[in-house]
Structures are given as C-alpha cells and as structure tokens.
Coordinates of C-alpha atoms and ligand atoms in Angstrom, one line a residue:
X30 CA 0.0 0.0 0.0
X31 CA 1.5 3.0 -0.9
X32 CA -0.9 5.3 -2.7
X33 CA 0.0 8.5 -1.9
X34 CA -2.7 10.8 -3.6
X35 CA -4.0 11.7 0.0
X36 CA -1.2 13.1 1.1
X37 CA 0.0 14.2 -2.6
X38 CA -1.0 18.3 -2.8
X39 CA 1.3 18.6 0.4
X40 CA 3.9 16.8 -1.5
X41 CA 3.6 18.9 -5.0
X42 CA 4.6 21.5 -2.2
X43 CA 7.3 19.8 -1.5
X44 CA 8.8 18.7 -4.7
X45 CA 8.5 22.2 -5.7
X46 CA 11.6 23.4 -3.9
X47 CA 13.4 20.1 -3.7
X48 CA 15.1 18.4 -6.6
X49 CA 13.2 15.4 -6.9
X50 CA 16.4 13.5 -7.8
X51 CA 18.3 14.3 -4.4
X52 CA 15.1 13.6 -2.5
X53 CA 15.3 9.8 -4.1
X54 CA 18.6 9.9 -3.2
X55 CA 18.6 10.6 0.4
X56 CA 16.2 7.7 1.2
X57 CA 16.0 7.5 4.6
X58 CA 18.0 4.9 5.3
X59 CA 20.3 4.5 2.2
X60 CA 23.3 2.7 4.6
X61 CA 21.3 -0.3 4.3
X62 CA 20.0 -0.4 0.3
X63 CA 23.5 -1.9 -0.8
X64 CA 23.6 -5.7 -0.9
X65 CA 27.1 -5.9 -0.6
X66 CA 28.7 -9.0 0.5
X67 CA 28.3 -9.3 4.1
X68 CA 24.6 -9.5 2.8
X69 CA 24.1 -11.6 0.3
X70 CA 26.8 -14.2 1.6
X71 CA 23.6 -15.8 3.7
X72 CA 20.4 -16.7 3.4
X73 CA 17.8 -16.2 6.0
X74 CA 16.0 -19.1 6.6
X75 CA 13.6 -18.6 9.9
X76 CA 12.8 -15.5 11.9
X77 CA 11.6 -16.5 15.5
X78 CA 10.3 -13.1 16.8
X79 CA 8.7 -12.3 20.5
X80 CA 7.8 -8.7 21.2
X81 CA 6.1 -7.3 24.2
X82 CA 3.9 -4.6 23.2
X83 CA 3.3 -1.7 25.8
X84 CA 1.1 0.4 24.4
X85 CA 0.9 3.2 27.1
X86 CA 4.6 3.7 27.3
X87 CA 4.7 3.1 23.8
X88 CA 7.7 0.5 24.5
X89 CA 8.6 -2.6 22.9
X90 CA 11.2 -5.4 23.6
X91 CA 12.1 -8.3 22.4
X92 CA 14.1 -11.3 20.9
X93 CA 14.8 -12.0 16.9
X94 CA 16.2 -15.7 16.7
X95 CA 17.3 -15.8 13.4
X96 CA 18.1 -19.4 11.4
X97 CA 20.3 -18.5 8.2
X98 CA 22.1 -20.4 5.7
X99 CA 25.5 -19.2 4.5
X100 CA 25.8 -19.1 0.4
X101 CA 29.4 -18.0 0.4
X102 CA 32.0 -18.9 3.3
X103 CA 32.2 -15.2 5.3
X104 CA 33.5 -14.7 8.3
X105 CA 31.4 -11.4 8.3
X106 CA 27.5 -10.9 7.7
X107 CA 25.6 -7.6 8.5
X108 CA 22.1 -7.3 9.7
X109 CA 20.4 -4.1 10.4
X110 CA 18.3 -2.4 13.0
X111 CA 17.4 1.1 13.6
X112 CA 20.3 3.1 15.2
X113 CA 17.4 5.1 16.9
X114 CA 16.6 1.2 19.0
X115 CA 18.7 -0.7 21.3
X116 CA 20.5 -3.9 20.3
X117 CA 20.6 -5.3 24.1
X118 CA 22.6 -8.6 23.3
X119 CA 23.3 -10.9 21.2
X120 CA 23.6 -14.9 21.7
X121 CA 25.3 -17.2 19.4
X122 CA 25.8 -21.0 20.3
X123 CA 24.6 -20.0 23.7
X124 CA 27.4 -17.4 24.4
X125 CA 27.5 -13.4 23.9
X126 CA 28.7 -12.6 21.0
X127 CA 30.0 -9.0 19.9
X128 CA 28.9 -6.5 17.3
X129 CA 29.4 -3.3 16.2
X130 CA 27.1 -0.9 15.2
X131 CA 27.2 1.9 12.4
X132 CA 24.4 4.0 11.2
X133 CA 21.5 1.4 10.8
X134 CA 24.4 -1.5 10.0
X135 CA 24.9 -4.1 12.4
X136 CA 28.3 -6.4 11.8
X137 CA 28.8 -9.8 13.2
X138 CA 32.2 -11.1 13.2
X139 CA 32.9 -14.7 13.5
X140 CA 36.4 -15.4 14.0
X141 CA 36.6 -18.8 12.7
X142 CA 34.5 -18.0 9.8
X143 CA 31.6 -19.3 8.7
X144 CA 31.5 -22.0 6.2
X145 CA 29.7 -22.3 2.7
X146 CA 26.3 -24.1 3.1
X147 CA 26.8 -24.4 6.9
X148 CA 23.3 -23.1 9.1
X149 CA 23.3 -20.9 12.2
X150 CA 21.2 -19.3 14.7
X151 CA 22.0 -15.7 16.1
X152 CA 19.5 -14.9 18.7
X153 CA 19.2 -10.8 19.0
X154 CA 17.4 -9.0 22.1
X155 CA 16.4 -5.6 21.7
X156 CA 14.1 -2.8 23.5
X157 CA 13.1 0.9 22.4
X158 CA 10.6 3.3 21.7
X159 CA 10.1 2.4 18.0
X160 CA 9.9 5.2 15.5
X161 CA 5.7 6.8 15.5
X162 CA 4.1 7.2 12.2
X163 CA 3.7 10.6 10.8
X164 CA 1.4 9.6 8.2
X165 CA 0.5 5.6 8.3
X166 CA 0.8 4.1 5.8
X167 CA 2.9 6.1 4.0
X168 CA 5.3 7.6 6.1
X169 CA 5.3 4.7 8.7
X170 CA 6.2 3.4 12.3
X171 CA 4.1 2.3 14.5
X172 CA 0.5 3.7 15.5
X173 CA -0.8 4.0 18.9
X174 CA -4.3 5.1 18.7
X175 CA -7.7 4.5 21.3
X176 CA -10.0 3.1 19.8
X177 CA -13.9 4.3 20.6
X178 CA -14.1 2.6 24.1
X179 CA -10.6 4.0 25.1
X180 CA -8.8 0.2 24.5
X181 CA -5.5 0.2 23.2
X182 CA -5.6 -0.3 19.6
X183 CA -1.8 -0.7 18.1
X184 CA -1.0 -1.1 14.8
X185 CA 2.5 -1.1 12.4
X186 CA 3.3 -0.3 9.0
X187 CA 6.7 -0.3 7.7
X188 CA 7.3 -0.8 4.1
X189 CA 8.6 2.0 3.2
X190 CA 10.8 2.4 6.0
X191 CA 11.8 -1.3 6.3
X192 CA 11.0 -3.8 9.2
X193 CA 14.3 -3.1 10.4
X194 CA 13.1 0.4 12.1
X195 CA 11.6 -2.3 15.0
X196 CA 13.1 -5.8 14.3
X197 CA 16.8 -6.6 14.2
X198 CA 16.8 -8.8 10.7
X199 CA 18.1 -8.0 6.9
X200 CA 16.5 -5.7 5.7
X201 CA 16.6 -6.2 2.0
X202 CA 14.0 -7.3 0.0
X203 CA 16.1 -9.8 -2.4
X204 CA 16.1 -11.9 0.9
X205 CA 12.6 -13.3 2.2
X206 CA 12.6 -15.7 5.3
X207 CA 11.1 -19.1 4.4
X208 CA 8.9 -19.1 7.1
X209 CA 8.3 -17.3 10.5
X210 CA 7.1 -17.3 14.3
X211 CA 5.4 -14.2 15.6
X212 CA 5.0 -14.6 19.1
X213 CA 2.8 -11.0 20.6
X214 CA 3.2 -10.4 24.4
X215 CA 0.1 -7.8 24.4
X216 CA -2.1 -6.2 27.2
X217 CA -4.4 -9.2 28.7
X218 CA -7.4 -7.2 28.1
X219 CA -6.2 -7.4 24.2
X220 CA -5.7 -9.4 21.6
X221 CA -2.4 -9.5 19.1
X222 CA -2.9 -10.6 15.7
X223 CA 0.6 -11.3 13.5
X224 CA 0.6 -12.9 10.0
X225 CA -0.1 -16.8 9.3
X226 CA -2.2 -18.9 12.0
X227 CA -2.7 -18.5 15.4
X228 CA -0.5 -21.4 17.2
X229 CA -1.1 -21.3 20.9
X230 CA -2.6 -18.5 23.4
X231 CA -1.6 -17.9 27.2
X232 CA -1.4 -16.1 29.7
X233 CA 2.2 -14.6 30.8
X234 CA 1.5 -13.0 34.2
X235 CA -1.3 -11.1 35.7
X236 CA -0.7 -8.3 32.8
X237 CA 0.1 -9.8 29.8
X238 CA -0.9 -12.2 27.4
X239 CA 0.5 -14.4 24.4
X240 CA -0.1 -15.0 21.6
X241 CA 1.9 -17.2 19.2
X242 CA 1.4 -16.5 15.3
X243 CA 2.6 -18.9 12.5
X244 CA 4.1 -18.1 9.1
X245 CA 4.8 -21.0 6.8
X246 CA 5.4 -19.9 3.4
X247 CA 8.0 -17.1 2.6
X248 CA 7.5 -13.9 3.8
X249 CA 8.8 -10.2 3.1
X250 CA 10.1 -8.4 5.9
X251 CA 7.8 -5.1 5.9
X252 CA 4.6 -7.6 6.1
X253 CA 6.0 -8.9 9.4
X254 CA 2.9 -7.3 11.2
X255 CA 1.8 -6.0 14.7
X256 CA -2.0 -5.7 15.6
X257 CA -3.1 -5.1 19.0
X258 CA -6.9 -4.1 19.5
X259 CA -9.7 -5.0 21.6
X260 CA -10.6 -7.3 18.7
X261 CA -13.1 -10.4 18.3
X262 CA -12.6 -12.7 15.8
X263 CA -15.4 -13.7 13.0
X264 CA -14.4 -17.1 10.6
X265 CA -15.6 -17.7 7.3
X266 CA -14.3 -20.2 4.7
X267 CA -13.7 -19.5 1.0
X268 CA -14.4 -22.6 -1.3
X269 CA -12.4 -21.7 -4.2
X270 CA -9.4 -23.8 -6.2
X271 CA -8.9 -25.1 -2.2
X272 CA -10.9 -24.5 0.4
X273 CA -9.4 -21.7 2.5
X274 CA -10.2 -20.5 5.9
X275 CA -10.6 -16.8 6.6
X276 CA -10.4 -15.1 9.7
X277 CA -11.3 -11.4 10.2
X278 CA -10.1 -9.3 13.2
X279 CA -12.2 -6.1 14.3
X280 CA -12.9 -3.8 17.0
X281 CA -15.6 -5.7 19.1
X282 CA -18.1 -2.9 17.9
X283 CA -17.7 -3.0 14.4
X284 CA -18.7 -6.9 14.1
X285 CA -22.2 -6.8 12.4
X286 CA -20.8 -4.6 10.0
X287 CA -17.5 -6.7 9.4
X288 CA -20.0 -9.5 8.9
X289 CA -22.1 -8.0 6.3
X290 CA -19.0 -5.6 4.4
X291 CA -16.4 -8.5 4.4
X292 CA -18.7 -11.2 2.6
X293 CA -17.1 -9.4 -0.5
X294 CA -14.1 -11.1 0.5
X295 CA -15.6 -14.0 -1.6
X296 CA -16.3 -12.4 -5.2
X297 CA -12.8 -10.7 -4.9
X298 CA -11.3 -14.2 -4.3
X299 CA -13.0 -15.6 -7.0
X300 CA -12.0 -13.3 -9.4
X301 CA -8.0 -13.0 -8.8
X302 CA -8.1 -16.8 -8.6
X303 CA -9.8 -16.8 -12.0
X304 CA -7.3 -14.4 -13.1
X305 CA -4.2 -15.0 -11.0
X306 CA -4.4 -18.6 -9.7
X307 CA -4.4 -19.9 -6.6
X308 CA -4.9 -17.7 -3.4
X309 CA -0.6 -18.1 -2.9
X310 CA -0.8 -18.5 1.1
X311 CA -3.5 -21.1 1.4
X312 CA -1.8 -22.7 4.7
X313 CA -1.7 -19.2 6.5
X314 CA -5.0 -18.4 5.6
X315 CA -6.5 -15.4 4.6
X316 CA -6.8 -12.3 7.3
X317 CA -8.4 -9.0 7.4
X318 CA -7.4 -7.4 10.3
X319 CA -8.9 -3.5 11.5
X320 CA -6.2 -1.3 11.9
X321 CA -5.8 2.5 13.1
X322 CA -4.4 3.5 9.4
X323 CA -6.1 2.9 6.0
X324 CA -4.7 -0.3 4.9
X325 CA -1.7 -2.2 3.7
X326 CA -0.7 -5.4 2.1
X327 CA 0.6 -7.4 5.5
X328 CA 0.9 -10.8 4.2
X329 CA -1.8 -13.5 5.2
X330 CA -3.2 -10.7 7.6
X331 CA -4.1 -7.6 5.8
X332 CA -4.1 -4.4 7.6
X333 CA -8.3 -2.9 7.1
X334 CA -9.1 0.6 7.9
X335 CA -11.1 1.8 5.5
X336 CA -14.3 2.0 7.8
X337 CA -16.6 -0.3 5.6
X338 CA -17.0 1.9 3.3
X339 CA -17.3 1.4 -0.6
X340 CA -16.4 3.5 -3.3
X341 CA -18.4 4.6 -6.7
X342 CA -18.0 1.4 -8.4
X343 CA -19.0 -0.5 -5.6
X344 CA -16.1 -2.6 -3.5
X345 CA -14.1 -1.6 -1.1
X346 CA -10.8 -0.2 -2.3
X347 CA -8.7 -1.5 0.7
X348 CA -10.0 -5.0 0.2
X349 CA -9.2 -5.3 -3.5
X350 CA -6.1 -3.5 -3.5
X351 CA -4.3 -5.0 -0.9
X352 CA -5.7 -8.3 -1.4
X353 CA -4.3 -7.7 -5.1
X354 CA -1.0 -7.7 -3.5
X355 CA -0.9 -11.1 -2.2
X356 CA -0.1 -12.4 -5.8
X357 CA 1.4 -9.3 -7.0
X358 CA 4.0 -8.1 -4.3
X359 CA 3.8 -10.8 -1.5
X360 CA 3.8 -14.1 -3.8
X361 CA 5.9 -12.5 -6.4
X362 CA 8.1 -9.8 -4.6
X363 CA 10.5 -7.3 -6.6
X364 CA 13.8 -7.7 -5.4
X365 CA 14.4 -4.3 -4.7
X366 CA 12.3 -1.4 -4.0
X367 CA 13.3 0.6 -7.1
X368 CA 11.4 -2.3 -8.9
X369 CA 8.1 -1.7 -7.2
X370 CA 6.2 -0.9 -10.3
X371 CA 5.8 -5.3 -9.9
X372 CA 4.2 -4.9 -7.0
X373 CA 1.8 -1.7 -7.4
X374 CA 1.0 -1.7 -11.3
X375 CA -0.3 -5.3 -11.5
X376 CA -2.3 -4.9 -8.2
X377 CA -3.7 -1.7 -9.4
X378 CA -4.7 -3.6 -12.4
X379 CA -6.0 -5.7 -10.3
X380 CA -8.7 -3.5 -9.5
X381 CA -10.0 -3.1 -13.1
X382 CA -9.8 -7.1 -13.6
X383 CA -12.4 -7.4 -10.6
X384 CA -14.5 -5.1 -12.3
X385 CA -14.0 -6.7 -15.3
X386 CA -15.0 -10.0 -13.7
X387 CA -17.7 -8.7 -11.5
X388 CA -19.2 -6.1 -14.6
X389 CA -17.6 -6.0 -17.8
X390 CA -14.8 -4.9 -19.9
X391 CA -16.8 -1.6 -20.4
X392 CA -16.6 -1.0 -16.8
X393 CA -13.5 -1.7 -15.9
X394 CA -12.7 0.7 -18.5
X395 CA -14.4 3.4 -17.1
X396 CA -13.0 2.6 -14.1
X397 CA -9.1 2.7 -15.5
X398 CA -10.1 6.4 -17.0
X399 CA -10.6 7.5 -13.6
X400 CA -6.9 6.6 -12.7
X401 CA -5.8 8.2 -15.7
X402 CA -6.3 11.7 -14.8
X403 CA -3.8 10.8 -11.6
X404 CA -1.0 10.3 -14.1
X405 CA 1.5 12.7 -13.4
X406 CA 4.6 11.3 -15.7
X407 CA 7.2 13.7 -14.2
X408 CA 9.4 11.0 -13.7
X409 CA 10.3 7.5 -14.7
X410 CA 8.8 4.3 -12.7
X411 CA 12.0 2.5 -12.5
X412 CA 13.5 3.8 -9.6
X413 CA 17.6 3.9 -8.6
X414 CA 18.3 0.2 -6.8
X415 CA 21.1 -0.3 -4.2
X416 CA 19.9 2.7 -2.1
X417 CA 16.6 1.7 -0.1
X418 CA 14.9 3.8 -2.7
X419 CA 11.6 4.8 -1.3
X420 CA 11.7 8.5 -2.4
X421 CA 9.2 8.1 -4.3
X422 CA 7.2 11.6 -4.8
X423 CA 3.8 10.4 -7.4
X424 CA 1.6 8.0 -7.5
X425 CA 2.8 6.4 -11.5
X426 CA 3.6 3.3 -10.7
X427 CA 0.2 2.9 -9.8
X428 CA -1.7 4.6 -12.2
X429 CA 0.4 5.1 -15.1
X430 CA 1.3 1.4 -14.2
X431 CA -1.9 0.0 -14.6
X432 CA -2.4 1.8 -18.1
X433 CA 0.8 0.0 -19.5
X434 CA -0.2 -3.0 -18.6
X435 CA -3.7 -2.2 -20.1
X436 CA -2.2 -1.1 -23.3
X437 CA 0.2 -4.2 -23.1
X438 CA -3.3 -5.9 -23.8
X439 CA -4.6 -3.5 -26.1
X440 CA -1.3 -4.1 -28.2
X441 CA -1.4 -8.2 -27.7
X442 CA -5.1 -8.8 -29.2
X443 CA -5.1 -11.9 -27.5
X444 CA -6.9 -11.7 -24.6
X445 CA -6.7 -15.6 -24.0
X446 CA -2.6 -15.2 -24.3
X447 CA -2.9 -11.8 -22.2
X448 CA -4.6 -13.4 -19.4
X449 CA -2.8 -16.8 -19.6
X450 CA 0.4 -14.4 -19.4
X451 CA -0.9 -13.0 -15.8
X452 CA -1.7 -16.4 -14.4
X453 CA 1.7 -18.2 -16.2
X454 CA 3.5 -15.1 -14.1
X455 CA 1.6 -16.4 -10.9
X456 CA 3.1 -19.7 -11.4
X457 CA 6.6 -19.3 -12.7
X458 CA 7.0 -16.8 -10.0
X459 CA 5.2 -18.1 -7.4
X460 CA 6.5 -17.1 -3.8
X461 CA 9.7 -15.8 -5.8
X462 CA 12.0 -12.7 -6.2
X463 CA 12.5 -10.9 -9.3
X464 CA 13.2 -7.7 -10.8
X465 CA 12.1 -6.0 -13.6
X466 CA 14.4 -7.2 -16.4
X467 CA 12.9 -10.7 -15.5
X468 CA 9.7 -9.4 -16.1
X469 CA 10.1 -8.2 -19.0
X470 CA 11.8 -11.3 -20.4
X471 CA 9.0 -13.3 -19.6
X472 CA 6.7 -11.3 -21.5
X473 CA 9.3 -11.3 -24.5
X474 CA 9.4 -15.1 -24.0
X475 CA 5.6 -15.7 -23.2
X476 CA 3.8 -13.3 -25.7
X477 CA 6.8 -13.8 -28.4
X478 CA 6.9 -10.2 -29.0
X479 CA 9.9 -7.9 -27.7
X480 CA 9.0 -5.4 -25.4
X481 CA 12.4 -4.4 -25.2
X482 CA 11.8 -0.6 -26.2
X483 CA 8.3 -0.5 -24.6
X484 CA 9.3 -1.2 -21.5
X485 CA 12.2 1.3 -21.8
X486 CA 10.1 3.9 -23.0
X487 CA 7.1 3.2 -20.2
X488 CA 9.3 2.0 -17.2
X489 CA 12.7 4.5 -17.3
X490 CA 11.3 7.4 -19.4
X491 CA 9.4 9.6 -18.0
X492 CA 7.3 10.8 -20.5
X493 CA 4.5 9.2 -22.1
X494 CA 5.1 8.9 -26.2
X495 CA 2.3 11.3 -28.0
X496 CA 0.3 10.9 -31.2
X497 CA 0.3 13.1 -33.5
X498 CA -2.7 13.2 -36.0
X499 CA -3.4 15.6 -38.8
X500 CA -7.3 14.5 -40.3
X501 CA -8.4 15.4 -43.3
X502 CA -12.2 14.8 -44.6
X503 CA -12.3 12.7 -48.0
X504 CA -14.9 13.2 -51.0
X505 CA -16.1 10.1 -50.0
X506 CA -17.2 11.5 -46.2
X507 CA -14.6 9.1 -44.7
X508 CA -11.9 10.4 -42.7
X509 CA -8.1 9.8 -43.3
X510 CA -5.7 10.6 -40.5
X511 CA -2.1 10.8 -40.6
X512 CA -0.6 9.1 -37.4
X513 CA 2.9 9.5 -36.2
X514 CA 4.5 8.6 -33.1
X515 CA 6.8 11.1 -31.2
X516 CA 9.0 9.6 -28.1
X517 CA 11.9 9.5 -26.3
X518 CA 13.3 6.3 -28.4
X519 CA 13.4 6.7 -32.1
X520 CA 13.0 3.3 -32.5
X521 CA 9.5 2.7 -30.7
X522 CA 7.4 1.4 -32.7
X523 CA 3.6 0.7 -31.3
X524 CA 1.3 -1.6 -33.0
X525 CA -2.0 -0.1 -32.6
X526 CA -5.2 -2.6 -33.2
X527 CA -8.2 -0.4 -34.0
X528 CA -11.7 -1.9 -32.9
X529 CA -14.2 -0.7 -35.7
X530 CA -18.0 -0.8 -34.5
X531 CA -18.5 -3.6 -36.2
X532 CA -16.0 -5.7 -34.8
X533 CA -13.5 -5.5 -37.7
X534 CA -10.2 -4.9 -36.4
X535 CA -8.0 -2.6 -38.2
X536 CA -4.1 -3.0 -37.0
X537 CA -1.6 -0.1 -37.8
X538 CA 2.1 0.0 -36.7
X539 CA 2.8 3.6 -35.3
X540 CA 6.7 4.9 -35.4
X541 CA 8.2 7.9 -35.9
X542 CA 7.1 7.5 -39.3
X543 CA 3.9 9.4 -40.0
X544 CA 1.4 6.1 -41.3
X545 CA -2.0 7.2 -43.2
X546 CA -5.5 5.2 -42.4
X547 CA -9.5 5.8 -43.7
X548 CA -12.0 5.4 -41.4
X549 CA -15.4 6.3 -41.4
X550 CA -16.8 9.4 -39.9
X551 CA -18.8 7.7 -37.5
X552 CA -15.7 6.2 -35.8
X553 CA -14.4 8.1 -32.7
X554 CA -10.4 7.4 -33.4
X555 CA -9.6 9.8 -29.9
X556 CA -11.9 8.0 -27.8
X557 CA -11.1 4.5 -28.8
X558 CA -7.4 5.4 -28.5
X559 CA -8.1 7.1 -25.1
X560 CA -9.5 4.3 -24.0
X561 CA -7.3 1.1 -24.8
X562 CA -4.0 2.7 -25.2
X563 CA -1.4 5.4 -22.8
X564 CA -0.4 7.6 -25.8
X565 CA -0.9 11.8 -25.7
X566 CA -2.9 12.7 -28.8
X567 CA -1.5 16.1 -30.3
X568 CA -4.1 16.6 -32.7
X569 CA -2.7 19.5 -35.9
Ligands
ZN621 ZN1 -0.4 -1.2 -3.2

C-alpha cells in the first residue's frame, strides 16, 4: 500500500523546492540499500520473533532468533536495526557474541568463519521506543491510537521504511525468510494478531498475554505485522481452487458490520483466482485485520481501515487492492524497492480485472479512466536500486502502471494469451523474487513479442510517447488521419489494433514515421485510442 494521492497536494509543495532527484537519493536509510557482501553471503532461513507490546509507554522489547544459511563462506554478515533502537545482546551457540554498530548496520564477526552451506542461529534481544508514524501508511512506524471505548488499539506499518526500524533482521527485499514465528506479548485485556495462523494463546502473568502467530510460506520483511486491539474474531471459509479459511479481526463494535461488508471477501477471491491462480498463502489463511491506518498489504493478515466503506464502483478499495498484493508483491516480490512498479502496477490492475470479472470490460474501463487523470509522468517508474529507494514523490507506478499493462493488452489482441500471461507469471513466479528485467523477459518469452523498447520507454522514461494526427475529410465523407508517433526512443514502434464498430479490427504499426489510415466518420479514433492505449494525442 502505498498510494500516496492523499497526502499528494502537500507533497507537490514539497517537490516544488526540492530536486526530486536528491530527494530519491537521500532515502532515509540509504546505509542499508547496498547488498554488498556481508549480505548476500547468507540466506535467512527462519525468523523467531517475540515482542512485548506496551502500548501506554509506547515501549517494545524483544528477541529475533534468526536461522540463516551461509551461500558463500564469510567470516562477516551484516544485519540491520534502527540506530534510533537498542540492540541489548546478542547470543550465538549459547554465548554473547559481539557487534558493532554503524548507522543502521549491524556487523557480526565470526572469528573462525563461517563455512559455505553451513546453518546458524544468532539470537538478537532488543528494546526501544520504536519510531511513530507521521502519516501511516505512508510515512510509517508504529501507530498507537484508542480506539472508541478508550482500548489500546496498536497497529504497524513499515514498508517503506523497512522492518528493520523495529526488528533486528536484513532488511533487503532480495532476501525473504522461508517461514516465521510471531509470538505478541500484548495487554491481557487485548488481543495480538501477527501474519499466518494463530498457534497457541496464554497467559504470561497477571498483565500480559501471548499469543503465538505462525508463518509457513515465505514472507517479506515489511509484512511482518503487529495488531493489537480490543478485537473479536469472525471465521468464514472461501471454497475456491482449495478450500481456504478466513479469519477477520475487528474492534468488538464493528462486528455486524465486518459481517455483512467483508462477505465481498468472496467475489474478490474468486476473481484473482480466476485471473491470477491460486490464493498463494492457502496454509496461512486469509486475514483481514482493523487497523488505526487505511490499509496495507501485510501478508496473510491484511491491515483494514477503510471504515466499511465502498467507493463509486462499488467494493471496497482496501480489500481489492491489498488483497491484489498477495499475488502481486507478497507471492511474487521485486527484489528491490526501485522495482516496485511489480508490486503496485499489477495490483492496481488488479482492481479493473475485478470489475472486469464482476461487470464487464466496459466497466473496468471506465474505471481505468478514472486513474488516468492521476497520471503525473514527471518521472520514470523505474527507480535507482542499491539505495533503499523509497523516495518516491507520485503516485505512476500505480496509475500510469496500470495503463501500460492495459495497453500491453490493447497491443497483444489476444486476450486468452494476455490473461494466460498473468496467471503463467503467478506460477513461474510463485512465492519468488524478481526484478524488472525478469519481467520483462517473460513477457518477450511468453507473448513472443519484444518489449524491449516498450518497456524502456514506459518504465525508465518519463514521458509518455504522444500521437500526432493531422485529419483530413475525403470526397467520400470518410476520414483519413495521418498518425505519427513522437518519443523519447526513435525506434518505438507501437502496434495499434483499431476496434471498428462492427468488430472488424484494423491493425496499424505507429513509429516515428507518420502512417496514413481511412476510417469512417462515425468512428471516434480519440476516444477508442483514449481508451485502450497510454499515448498523448497532439491533434494538428
Ligand atoms: Zn499497493
């Protein structure tokens, strides 16, 4: 979750007196965006986490036991936490063991080094006042709200600053644990609700109570999620490809409307599996959970706080969009923030696919022209990787996103290749990393088309490429247009495929080469190119 259009006329502020550029490049935590060697040498396999939550002091503590493999003998590795947090101790084989701390770095030594393949288990303790959100999601931390009966209601979101402003772990997103254990020390009067199934419940002491959280599949780090609220708990089951148990988590006086909003939990479910495949996380169930911020795509337990309300189209943006994410983002995770277009152009597509599924094509339509006027296109998608890029000052890889991957389809023709492509990507890439390049080779590969220059133009340009059209009117009352296509690569060339009224399809190959076609005066050229395709028109 990271649409940032609330918060965006504050930001055009912004960005008006700082160079965009530098603000990308002093991401907030940019010590830890390098995957240098002391990184990528291991492979982390578990994350055991307890944390005591204590919401009026605002306090947590805690252990990390972290299981990692080593891919390369080191006698280094570097994990990351907060310099702003305290890194009590750390225990390996049962004994102290030093580190040294810079910035948000934290360096293990091992003196005897640590061989290739071997496994290991560094167990890290650590206390603080974790870093508040300013503006949850987007600017994140943790939230420490009432809720309307004056219970402790505690929520977390982190992706854009990385789990690591809480958790000791490494933070990079080319490295997902395989699995996890969430164990939430909370309030007794309270209930803590982590990611994956709920393991075991007890009681700690007269104050506190635990509750033990289990992730099986492979998890990002920013998903590793805290919810503490005076919550009850309402089970439904999905039958769809499997049968899969959901579970929804919501302030005890929201339940009858939980009950009643959340049964759209099903069509949404139905459709991404008919689009997307399987629902990826079948053994950690399916969560909603009521949180003090909007939303946000918390794997297996998806942070709700969009007050049960729909929009004009009629679902519930937080449930489609961040459900979206658990193909696009949590199953199939970029490998570095700088490819997040992965995550948020495909979920946003997801959107129009529902109402595609749940309306029509017409619909979903009208609903991708909505997002098109949010376009800004001041700069490219791709971001800079290496330097925990999270800069990012527009919303395009949503919007403008979503509209290259709808005129990806426009310029396919094929909708039964186009939609086997999106579930073939669910597959291939199933609880996998990639990056863009990837992505773009399997669409070279699956569609048998180079995208090469497309992608170049749509993902690292900024601009979108324009139309230009001259029209003329012909003796015969037809119409003839001229079309060329002006962008930043000389090479582009866009095949358009032009839907005539009466089903005929007329295909044209746009390039910088001005290409002449006759159509018949009845036929709205701008709108059906508005529609179906991102291209300016500049019309002489
Ligand atoms: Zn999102």
């Amino acid at each position: 979750m990271r649409t940032l259009n609330h918060c965006f006329s504050f930001l055009l502020f912004f960005i008006s007196f700082v160079n965009v550029q530098s603000l990308h490049a002093k991401a907030k935590r940019k010590d830890i965006g390098k995957l240098v060697f002391e990184r990528s040498c291991f492979d982390v396999i578990h994350y055991d986490i307890e944390v005591k939550i204590k919401p009026i002091e605002r306090f947590i503590s805690g252990s990390n036991a972290i299981e990692f493999k080593m891919l390369e003998a080191s006698s280094k590795i570097q994990l990351d936490y907060s310099k702003s947090m305290n890194l009590d101790s750390a225990e390996y084989l049962g004994k102290p063991i030093a580190f040294k701390r810079k910035g948000n770095i934290v360096l293990f030594d091992f003196p005897g080094g640590l061989l290739k393949n071997s496994s290991h288990n560094l167990l890290l303790y650590f206390s603080g006042k974790p870093l508040e959100a300013k503006l949850a999601p987007w600017d994140g931390g943790f939230v420490w709200r009432k809720d309307n009966n004056g219970y402790d209601w505690v929520g977390l979101a982190c992706e854009g600053l990385g789990a690591s402003a809480w958790l000791p772990c490494k933070d990079h997103w080319s490295d997902e644990a395989e699995g996890a254990d969430i164990t939430l020390i909370v309030p007794n009067d309270l209930t803590g609700v982590s990611n994956g199934k709920l393991i075991d419940e007890k009681i700690v002491d007269s104050a506190f109570k635990a509750f033990h959280w289990r992730v099986v599949n492979p998890i990002n780090n920013y998903s590793i999620s805290i919810n503490v609220g005076r919550y009850v708990n309402i089970v439904d089951t999905f039958s769809g490809i499997n049968k899969l148990p959901l579970s929804y988590y919501v302030l005890d006086y929201n339940q009858a409307s939980a009950e009643k909003h959340f049964l759209q939990v099903h069509g949404m479910l139905e459709a991404f599996e008919y689009y997307f495949g399987q629902y990826p996380f079948k053994d950690d169930s399916y969560k909603l959970v009521e949180t003090p911020y909007w939303g946000m795509e918390h794997q297996s337990c998806i942070a709700y706080g969009n007050n049960y309300n729909n929009n004009n189209y009629g679902f519930d943006f937080i449930i489609i969009h961040e459900s979206g994410h658990e193909w696009f983002g949590n199953s199939i995770t970029a490998s570095d923030a700088a490819d997040m277009w992965i995550h948020e152009s495909f979920t946003t597509y997801s959107e129009a696919l529902y109402m595609e599924y749940q309306v029509d094509k017409t619909r979903a339509i009208e609903y991708l022209s909505e997002q098109k006027k949010k376009i800004v296109s001041k700069y490219p998608m791709q971001g800079p990787r290496g330097v925990f890029y999270h800069g990012r000052t527009d919303s395009d890889i949503y919007y403008k996103g979503t509209w290259m991957l709808h005129t990806m389809r426009s310029i396919l023709n094929n909708d039964s290749l186009w939609f086997a492509c999106l579930k073939e990507m669910n597959s291939i890439y199933f609880h996998k990393i990639v990056n863009t390049e990837e992505t773009v080779q399997f669409f070279n590969k699956k569609t048998r088309y180079n995208w090469d220059l497309f992608f170049k133009q749509y993902l690292y340009k900024k601009s979108i490429p324009e139309l230009e059209i001259k029209q003329s009117i012909l003796n015969n009352g037809n119409i003839s247009y001229s079309i060329r296509l002006e962008s930043d690569l000389k090479d582009l060339k866009l095949p358009l495929n032009i839907k005539l009224t009466n089903g005929e399809v007329i295909g044209i190959v746009v390039s910088d080469k001005p290409i002449v076609i006759e159509l018949d005066s009845r036929f709205d050229l701008y709108a059906f190119i508005e529609a179906n395709y991102l291209l300016r028109i500049e019309r002489e």
